[in-house]
Amino acid sequence: MADKKFELTDLSSGKKTDLPVRSGTIGPDIIDVASINKDHGVFTFDPGFGVTAATESKITYIDGDAGVLLHRGYPIEQLAEKSSFMEVAYLLLNGELPDAAGLSGFTDSIRHHTMINESLLRFFNGFHHNAHPMAMVSAVVASMSAFYHDSMDINNPRHREIFAHRIIAKIPTIAAAAHKHSLGQPFVYPRNDLDYCANMLNMFYAVPCERYEVDPVAAQALDLLFILHADHEQNASTSTVRLAGSTGANPYAAISAGVAALWGPAHGGANEAVLAMLEQIGTVDNIPKYLAMAKDKSSHFRLMGFGHRVYKNFDPRAKIIRAACHKVLARLGRTDNPLFELALRLEEIALKDEYFVQRKLYPNVDFYSGVIYSALGIPRSMFTVMFAIARTVGWVAHWQEMISDPAMRIGRPRQLYTGSIQRDYVSVDKR
Ligand code: ACO
């Protein structure tokens, strides 16, 4: 088949250039515009990177119109039903599902990196008791770069692997320490006899004065949420990790930048904002009033947990979480959950509303995740931290993919400058 080309014509000069068109394994073709500055002296303009591919990747594929999400080719529905978070983590990092020995070796390595340095633990005392946990997590993750000088050579594949296992193992410990600090309770050390999610719940809820048994239903629910949040190709936080990492910065600093980017309500902070919104709406009778506000461009109110840059159809993760809400609430004996009932009605009413239909605004992954986190007893301010724990796997996989690519260049966007043209300095007495 002949190579595809895209003809670019400068209508003022008549100069034509053939731009190469690149095809992935699936998905739309990509026009390679790298030569247009050399050939035409121009750049491209795409605020918010709505149509710009910044990289090649083999990790995750999304078809937003069809509501498809594949990790290394495997549909999210199959992974959610049959796999575990540790297996998905291995898959994202290594490209293939592990065999039994591979999975056990990986899980064992993660288990044996869960403790954090005692000095790092003391950092939490420097935070006020009401510090947002995302502030603590991003600061402490960045601080990890001060602890592992002997294994931070980004060009050494073994060092990269140690970093990957270390950060995936320690991020729940850091999150739990932030939670305990907010409560004023003693830190609970990780337990390596528990699996990833059970250990996390134990660090969250155990106290020295009582025996605590992890509820396996809760650990399983968390595992599912972690699978669903593990990766989502070039989203804002992953692109932030790539951009920070492209400078050669140490990987802990790059992950910390990702945590910061995730925090915003337009991204991972939406799960916290959804619950706040549902509480604000309060009852089904108030839904029309809040929908009217969401449609009113002069109001800053948006329907949180609705809409997505890529999905113009159901977010497949939202469908899975909605179904899981029914199961988890029933198994935890919490079927009477007014916020879940309200969320279901809100979705039903919004999906019939012309404004949402026309703009193809559907519930996203975070519309229902907060309902499960709440049922597990996780406080609202910790929701985005839970997302960060799961997404660390995706961030690490993308950072690894970028650093091991010999064609990697520093990320450096261009701009359309609309400021003053050159002018001469005027001394203060003459202004
Ligand atoms: N409520 C009301 N209107 C909305 C919403 C919403 N949640 N989302 C989008 N719209 C409207 C916009 O006002 C715009 O309308 P217009 O065409 O009349 O101007 C249109 O839909 C397109 O929206 P954009 O803002 O251009 O879409 P964009 O891709 O830039 O933003 C985003 C996507 C940030 C997710 C947006 O839908 C939003 O703010 N949603 C609420 C926050 C949220 O749930 N974020 C989580 C996303 S998933 C994740 O990161 C894990």
XYZ file of C-alpha atoms and ligand atoms in Angstrom:
482
model
C 0.000 0.000 0.000
C 1.314 3.449 -0.939
C 2.393 5.658 1.946
C -0.396 8.024 2.950
C 0.286 11.724 2.579
C -1.579 14.863 3.499
C -1.103 17.892 1.249
C -0.623 21.234 2.964
C -1.010 24.315 0.737
C -0.045 27.825 1.794
C -2.777 29.724 -0.065
C -0.859 33.038 0.014
C 2.350 31.724 -1.604
C 0.948 28.640 -3.335
C 3.732 26.532 -1.789
C 2.691 22.923 -1.270
C 4.151 20.304 1.060
C 3.327 16.631 1.389
C 3.022 15.782 5.053
C 3.565 12.123 5.971
C 0.579 10.397 7.543
C 1.347 7.827 10.234
C -0.921 4.919 11.095
C -1.001 3.174 14.456
C -2.168 -0.406 14.938
C -5.708 0.943 15.489
C -7.197 4.418 15.797
C -7.213 7.480 13.545
C -4.246 8.350 11.338
C -1.883 11.045 12.583
C -0.492 13.774 10.333
C 3.196 14.302 11.058
C 3.623 18.088 11.089
C 7.236 18.087 12.319
C 8.550 19.527 9.010
C 6.163 22.461 8.632
C 8.325 24.974 10.407
C 11.317 24.117 8.223
C 9.198 24.112 5.029
C 6.746 26.954 5.745
C 8.112 28.844 8.776
C 4.895 28.238 10.755
C 3.821 26.322 13.847
C 0.492 24.655 14.666
C -2.003 25.954 17.257
C -3.978 23.516 19.397
C -4.814 24.846 22.872
C -5.547 22.027 25.327
C -3.874 19.568 22.896
C -7.321 18.498 21.670
C -6.024 17.025 18.395
C -2.292 16.732 18.988
C -0.456 13.441 19.525
C 2.645 14.239 21.573
C 4.078 10.745 21.522
C 3.844 7.196 20.237
C 2.707 4.701 22.882
C 2.000 0.980 23.150
C 0.358 1.039 26.571
C -3.320 2.070 26.393
C -5.830 2.632 23.594
C -9.098 4.559 23.882
C -11.830 4.901 21.269
C -13.869 7.692 22.809
C -16.745 7.442 20.312
C -17.237 3.734 20.863
C -16.498 3.802 24.625
C -13.570 1.370 24.270
C -10.579 1.183 26.640
C -7.787 -1.348 26.094
C -4.674 -1.877 28.213
C -1.947 -3.531 26.120
C -4.848 -4.729 23.931
C -6.968 -6.211 26.728
C -10.469 -4.694 27.190
C -11.014 -3.011 30.552
C -14.206 -5.064 31.051
C -12.201 -8.330 30.953
C -9.475 -6.999 33.223
C -12.060 -5.681 35.709
C -13.866 -9.019 35.800
C -10.982 -11.482 35.722
C -7.764 -9.802 36.763
C -6.264 -8.152 39.849
C -4.625 -4.764 40.350
C -1.180 -6.362 40.749
C -1.625 -8.285 37.495
C -2.803 -5.159 35.650
C 0.181 -3.272 37.076
C 2.521 -5.957 35.716
C 0.737 -5.852 32.357
C 0.982 -2.068 32.047
C 4.647 -2.034 33.039
C 5.826 -5.047 31.050
C 3.477 -5.277 28.080
C 2.298 -8.871 28.687
C 0.229 -10.670 31.304
C 2.553 -12.512 33.698
C 2.671 -16.286 34.122
C 2.163 -17.571 37.682
C 5.869 -17.293 38.599
C 6.137 -13.820 37.055
C 3.103 -12.573 38.983
C 4.293 -14.057 42.249
C 7.809 -12.585 41.800
C 6.375 -9.138 40.993
C 3.882 -9.176 43.878
C 6.606 -10.328 46.234
C 8.914 -7.515 45.171
C 6.152 -4.919 45.695
C 5.367 -6.419 49.131
C 9.001 -6.080 50.176
C 9.296 -2.392 49.319
C 6.316 -1.151 51.340
C 8.135 0.496 54.265
C 9.220 4.113 54.089
C 12.320 5.605 55.647
C 11.637 6.818 59.216
C 13.009 10.262 58.312
C 10.452 10.498 55.517
C 7.755 9.566 58.006
C 8.770 12.469 60.235
C 7.993 14.908 57.376
C 4.294 14.477 58.139
C 4.737 16.166 61.514
C 5.618 19.360 59.669
C 2.124 19.547 58.178
C -0.822 21.160 59.889
C -3.471 18.595 60.903
C -5.906 19.919 58.291
C -3.441 19.904 55.376
C -5.061 18.399 52.274
C -3.678 14.850 51.871
C -2.826 15.533 48.221
C -0.475 18.316 49.418
C 1.234 15.866 51.783
C 1.425 13.075 49.206
C 2.891 15.236 46.447
C 5.456 16.751 48.842
C 6.514 13.409 50.332
C 6.733 11.695 46.922
C 8.977 14.537 45.680
C 11.066 14.143 48.850
C 11.747 10.491 48.026
C 14.265 11.797 45.492
C 16.419 12.830 48.458
C 16.651 9.228 49.706
C 17.685 6.919 46.871
C 20.782 8.455 45.275
C 22.304 5.038 44.688
C 19.474 3.851 42.426
C 18.273 6.870 40.479
C 20.241 6.678 37.247
C 17.423 7.061 34.723
C 19.575 5.486 32.000
C 20.076 2.286 34.005
C 17.215 -0.192 33.347
C 17.722 -1.926 36.708
C 17.521 1.414 38.535
C 14.336 2.207 36.627
C 12.844 -1.113 37.707
C 13.797 -0.549 41.362
C 12.186 2.892 41.195
C 9.008 1.415 39.653
C 8.589 -1.227 42.348
C 9.547 1.181 45.109
C 7.044 3.909 44.245
C 4.169 1.465 43.554
C 4.857 -0.264 46.894
C 5.286 2.896 48.967
C 2.537 5.159 47.665
C -0.186 3.408 49.776
C 2.089 3.731 52.834
C 2.516 7.457 52.153
C -1.239 7.880 51.591
C -2.026 6.050 54.832
C 0.497 8.171 56.744
C -1.207 11.322 55.389
C -4.588 9.938 56.493
C -3.365 9.046 59.982
C -1.746 12.458 60.334
C -5.080 14.149 59.497
C -6.758 12.047 62.205
C -4.002 12.565 64.768
C -3.635 8.785 65.060
C -0.358 6.820 65.164
C 1.027 5.596 61.874
C 0.410 1.892 61.188
C 3.320 0.038 59.575
C 2.680 -2.025 56.443
C 2.030 -5.746 56.821
C 3.666 -7.902 54.199
C 1.387 -10.867 54.917
C -1.511 -8.910 53.402
C -2.128 -8.226 49.724
C -1.832 -4.724 48.236
C -5.354 -3.487 48.975
C -5.847 -5.337 52.269
C -2.554 -3.872 53.503
C -3.720 -0.421 52.490
C -6.989 -0.772 54.372
C -5.124 -2.089 57.414
C -2.776 0.914 57.393
C -5.842 3.188 57.095
C -8.072 1.705 59.769
C -6.020 -0.285 62.276
C -5.174 1.332 65.619
C -2.695 -0.021 68.170
C -5.338 -0.512 70.875
C -7.683 -2.826 68.957
C -7.572 -5.860 66.703
C -8.540 -4.990 63.156
C -9.658 -7.503 60.561
C -9.679 -6.334 56.958
C -13.070 -6.925 55.314
C -12.298 -8.948 52.158
C -15.314 -7.352 50.408
C -13.782 -3.922 50.973
C -10.331 -5.063 49.772
C -11.865 -6.565 46.626
C -13.877 -3.396 45.918
C -10.727 -1.313 46.258
C -8.830 -3.666 43.952
C -11.500 -3.156 41.280
C -11.380 0.642 41.631
C -7.580 0.526 41.357
C -7.780 -1.546 38.155
C -10.190 0.997 36.668
C -7.970 3.954 37.562
C -4.593 2.407 36.720
C -4.005 4.096 33.362
C -5.740 6.249 30.763
C -3.155 7.066 28.060
C -2.066 10.708 27.670
C -4.373 12.387 30.231
C -3.316 15.632 31.963
C -1.398 14.044 34.843
C 0.328 11.405 32.696
C 1.333 14.090 30.186
C 2.652 16.114 33.128
C 4.766 13.167 34.290
C 6.087 12.744 30.742
C 6.846 16.458 30.379
C 8.610 16.703 33.747
C 10.456 13.438 33.092
C 11.500 14.522 29.587
C 13.891 17.048 31.139
C 15.809 14.188 32.751
C 14.400 15.091 36.179
C 14.488 12.230 38.674
C 11.405 10.003 38.498
C 10.112 10.794 42.001
C 9.981 14.485 41.075
C 8.127 13.584 37.860
C 5.549 11.456 39.745
C 5.081 14.250 42.265
C 4.280 16.600 39.360
C 1.688 14.036 38.230
C 0.095 14.018 41.697
C -0.199 17.814 41.534
C -1.808 17.717 38.080
C -4.253 15.021 39.157
C -5.465 17.126 42.076
C -7.562 19.578 40.010
C -11.357 19.146 39.892
C -11.321 18.921 36.078
C -9.202 15.741 36.468
C -8.772 13.427 39.488
C -10.202 15.943 41.957
C -13.599 15.315 40.337
C -14.319 12.310 42.610
C -14.148 14.565 45.661
C -16.145 17.277 43.865
C -18.902 14.808 42.841
C -19.660 13.899 46.435
C -19.633 17.563 47.469
C -22.030 18.274 44.576
C -24.389 15.406 45.479
C -24.517 16.627 49.070
C -25.174 20.151 47.823
C -28.014 18.954 45.558
C -29.407 17.037 48.518
C -32.692 15.693 47.101
C -34.101 14.605 43.746
C -36.407 17.662 43.721
C -33.372 19.937 43.486
C -31.912 18.208 40.396
C -33.634 20.489 37.806
C -32.307 23.605 39.588
C -28.711 22.293 39.533
C -28.990 21.058 35.942
C -30.106 24.553 34.938
C -27.035 25.964 36.715
C -24.752 23.469 34.922
C -26.152 24.655 31.571
C -25.893 28.331 32.426
C -22.615 29.642 30.984
C -22.587 32.575 33.409
C -22.482 30.165 36.374
C -19.245 28.384 37.309
C -21.207 25.287 38.285
C -20.547 22.191 36.168
C -22.008 18.760 36.610
C -19.020 17.099 38.247
C -18.280 13.563 37.076
C -19.871 14.358 33.712
C -18.119 14.948 30.411
C -14.741 13.846 29.156
C -12.221 15.126 26.622
C -12.006 11.776 24.869
C -15.245 9.876 25.612
C -18.184 11.107 23.601
C -20.080 8.036 24.697
C -20.264 6.135 27.994
C -16.949 5.966 29.822
C -16.674 2.154 30.063
C -15.184 2.524 33.545
C -18.281 4.423 34.750
C -20.513 1.546 33.619
C -18.385 -0.961 35.557
C -18.296 1.210 38.690
C -22.057 1.824 38.599
C -22.669 -1.942 38.483
C -20.065 -2.445 41.221
C -21.830 0.136 43.439
C -24.949 -2.064 43.489
C -22.911 -5.171 44.377
C -20.561 -3.574 46.906
C -23.307 -1.695 48.755
C -25.370 -4.892 48.946
C -22.417 -6.979 50.182
C -21.519 -4.340 52.779
C -25.184 -4.236 53.845
C -25.566 -0.576 52.864
C -28.317 -0.797 50.219
C -30.004 2.282 51.613
C -27.560 4.847 50.227
C -29.261 8.179 49.467
C -26.250 9.632 47.630
C -26.095 6.650 45.255
C -29.865 6.900 44.651
C -29.442 10.602 43.933
C -26.525 9.952 41.559
C -28.605 7.377 39.636
C -31.504 9.821 39.258
C -29.169 12.655 38.280
C -27.600 10.502 35.561
C -31.027 9.447 34.291
C -32.345 13.014 34.121
C -29.154 14.512 32.620
C -28.955 11.850 29.912
C -32.428 12.858 28.692
C -31.589 16.559 28.690
C -30.982 18.129 25.264
C -27.918 20.099 26.513
C -26.094 16.930 27.649
C -27.302 14.853 24.687
C -26.114 17.413 22.113
C -22.699 17.786 23.729
C -22.347 14.037 24.280
C -21.756 14.473 28.000
C -21.894 11.139 29.850
C -20.879 10.094 33.373
C -17.117 9.591 33.625
C -15.096 7.261 35.866
C -15.480 9.530 38.869
C -19.248 9.966 38.865
C -19.736 6.803 40.942
C -16.296 6.049 42.449
C -16.868 8.337 45.464
C -19.994 6.378 46.395
C -17.886 3.222 46.826
C -15.042 5.039 48.600
C -17.585 6.524 51.042
C -19.141 3.120 51.674
C -15.631 1.831 52.507
C -15.312 4.627 55.079
C -12.700 6.581 53.143
C -13.055 10.317 53.840
C -13.835 12.576 50.916
C -10.511 14.438 51.073
C -8.740 11.085 50.474
C -10.626 10.195 47.264
C -8.148 11.827 44.904
C -5.283 10.238 46.842
C -6.862 6.829 46.161
C -6.906 7.721 42.473
C -3.238 8.762 42.708
C -2.271 5.395 44.234
C -3.787 3.518 41.301
C -2.606 5.957 38.621
C 0.989 5.750 39.881
C 1.191 2.498 37.913
C 0.186 4.265 34.684
C 2.522 7.193 35.349
C 5.432 4.814 35.919
C 4.620 2.761 32.799
C 4.542 5.924 30.649
C 7.695 7.337 32.223
C 9.490 4.017 31.584
C 8.268 3.912 27.982
C 9.459 7.475 27.380
C 12.865 7.158 29.056
C 13.709 3.894 27.304
C 12.870 5.380 23.878
C 16.128 6.466 22.202
C 14.156 9.089 20.207
C 13.006 10.891 23.373
C 13.313 14.694 23.268
C 12.547 17.273 25.918
C 8.865 18.281 25.754
C 8.697 21.918 24.758
C 5.459 23.341 23.254
C 5.351 26.519 21.165
C 3.105 29.554 21.596
C 1.247 32.209 19.628
C 2.753 35.371 21.079
C 0.205 38.210 21.432
C 2.140 40.505 23.795
C 3.938 43.812 23.118
C 6.423 44.054 20.290
C 9.944 45.267 21.123
C 10.016 48.637 22.905
C 12.587 50.663 24.844
C 12.935 50.759 28.581
C 11.759 54.005 30.232
C 13.212 54.937 33.623
C 10.753 55.075 36.518
C 10.831 58.908 36.845
C 9.694 59.249 33.216
C 6.737 56.817 33.316
N -21.278 20.244 33.026
C -21.827 21.161 32.186
N -21.362 21.440 30.946
C -20.279 20.768 30.557
C -19.635 19.799 31.358
C -20.178 19.549 32.633
N -19.615 18.651 33.439
N -18.563 19.282 30.707
C -18.532 19.914 29.522
N -19.568 20.796 29.414
C -19.916 21.617 28.238
C -18.966 22.796 28.080
O -19.437 23.931 28.765
C -18.951 22.970 26.589
O -20.169 23.599 26.209
P -20.217 24.610 24.952
O -19.896 23.781 23.750
O -21.604 25.140 24.970
O -19.180 25.665 25.228
C -19.030 21.544 26.060
O -19.698 20.806 27.089
C -17.667 20.912 25.781
O -16.896 20.949 26.986
P -15.383 21.349 27.094
O -15.150 22.060 28.390
O -14.914 22.023 25.841
O -14.738 19.917 27.165
P -13.266 19.570 27.592
O -12.889 18.370 26.831
O -12.360 20.756 27.479
O -13.387 19.230 29.163
C -13.840 18.039 31.151
C -13.555 17.945 29.643
C -12.745 18.898 31.839
C -13.768 16.646 31.751
C -15.240 18.664 31.366
O -16.228 17.847 30.777
C -15.559 18.893 32.846
O -15.172 19.929 33.405
N -16.249 17.924 33.518
C -16.514 18.028 34.931
C -15.273 17.659 35.737
C -14.985 16.176 35.703
O -15.854 15.331 35.920
N -13.696 15.853 35.476
C -13.217 14.455 35.482
C -12.816 14.021 34.119
S -12.366 12.342 34.119
C -10.856 12.311 34.835
O -10.013 13.149 34.638
C -10.604 11.255 35.721
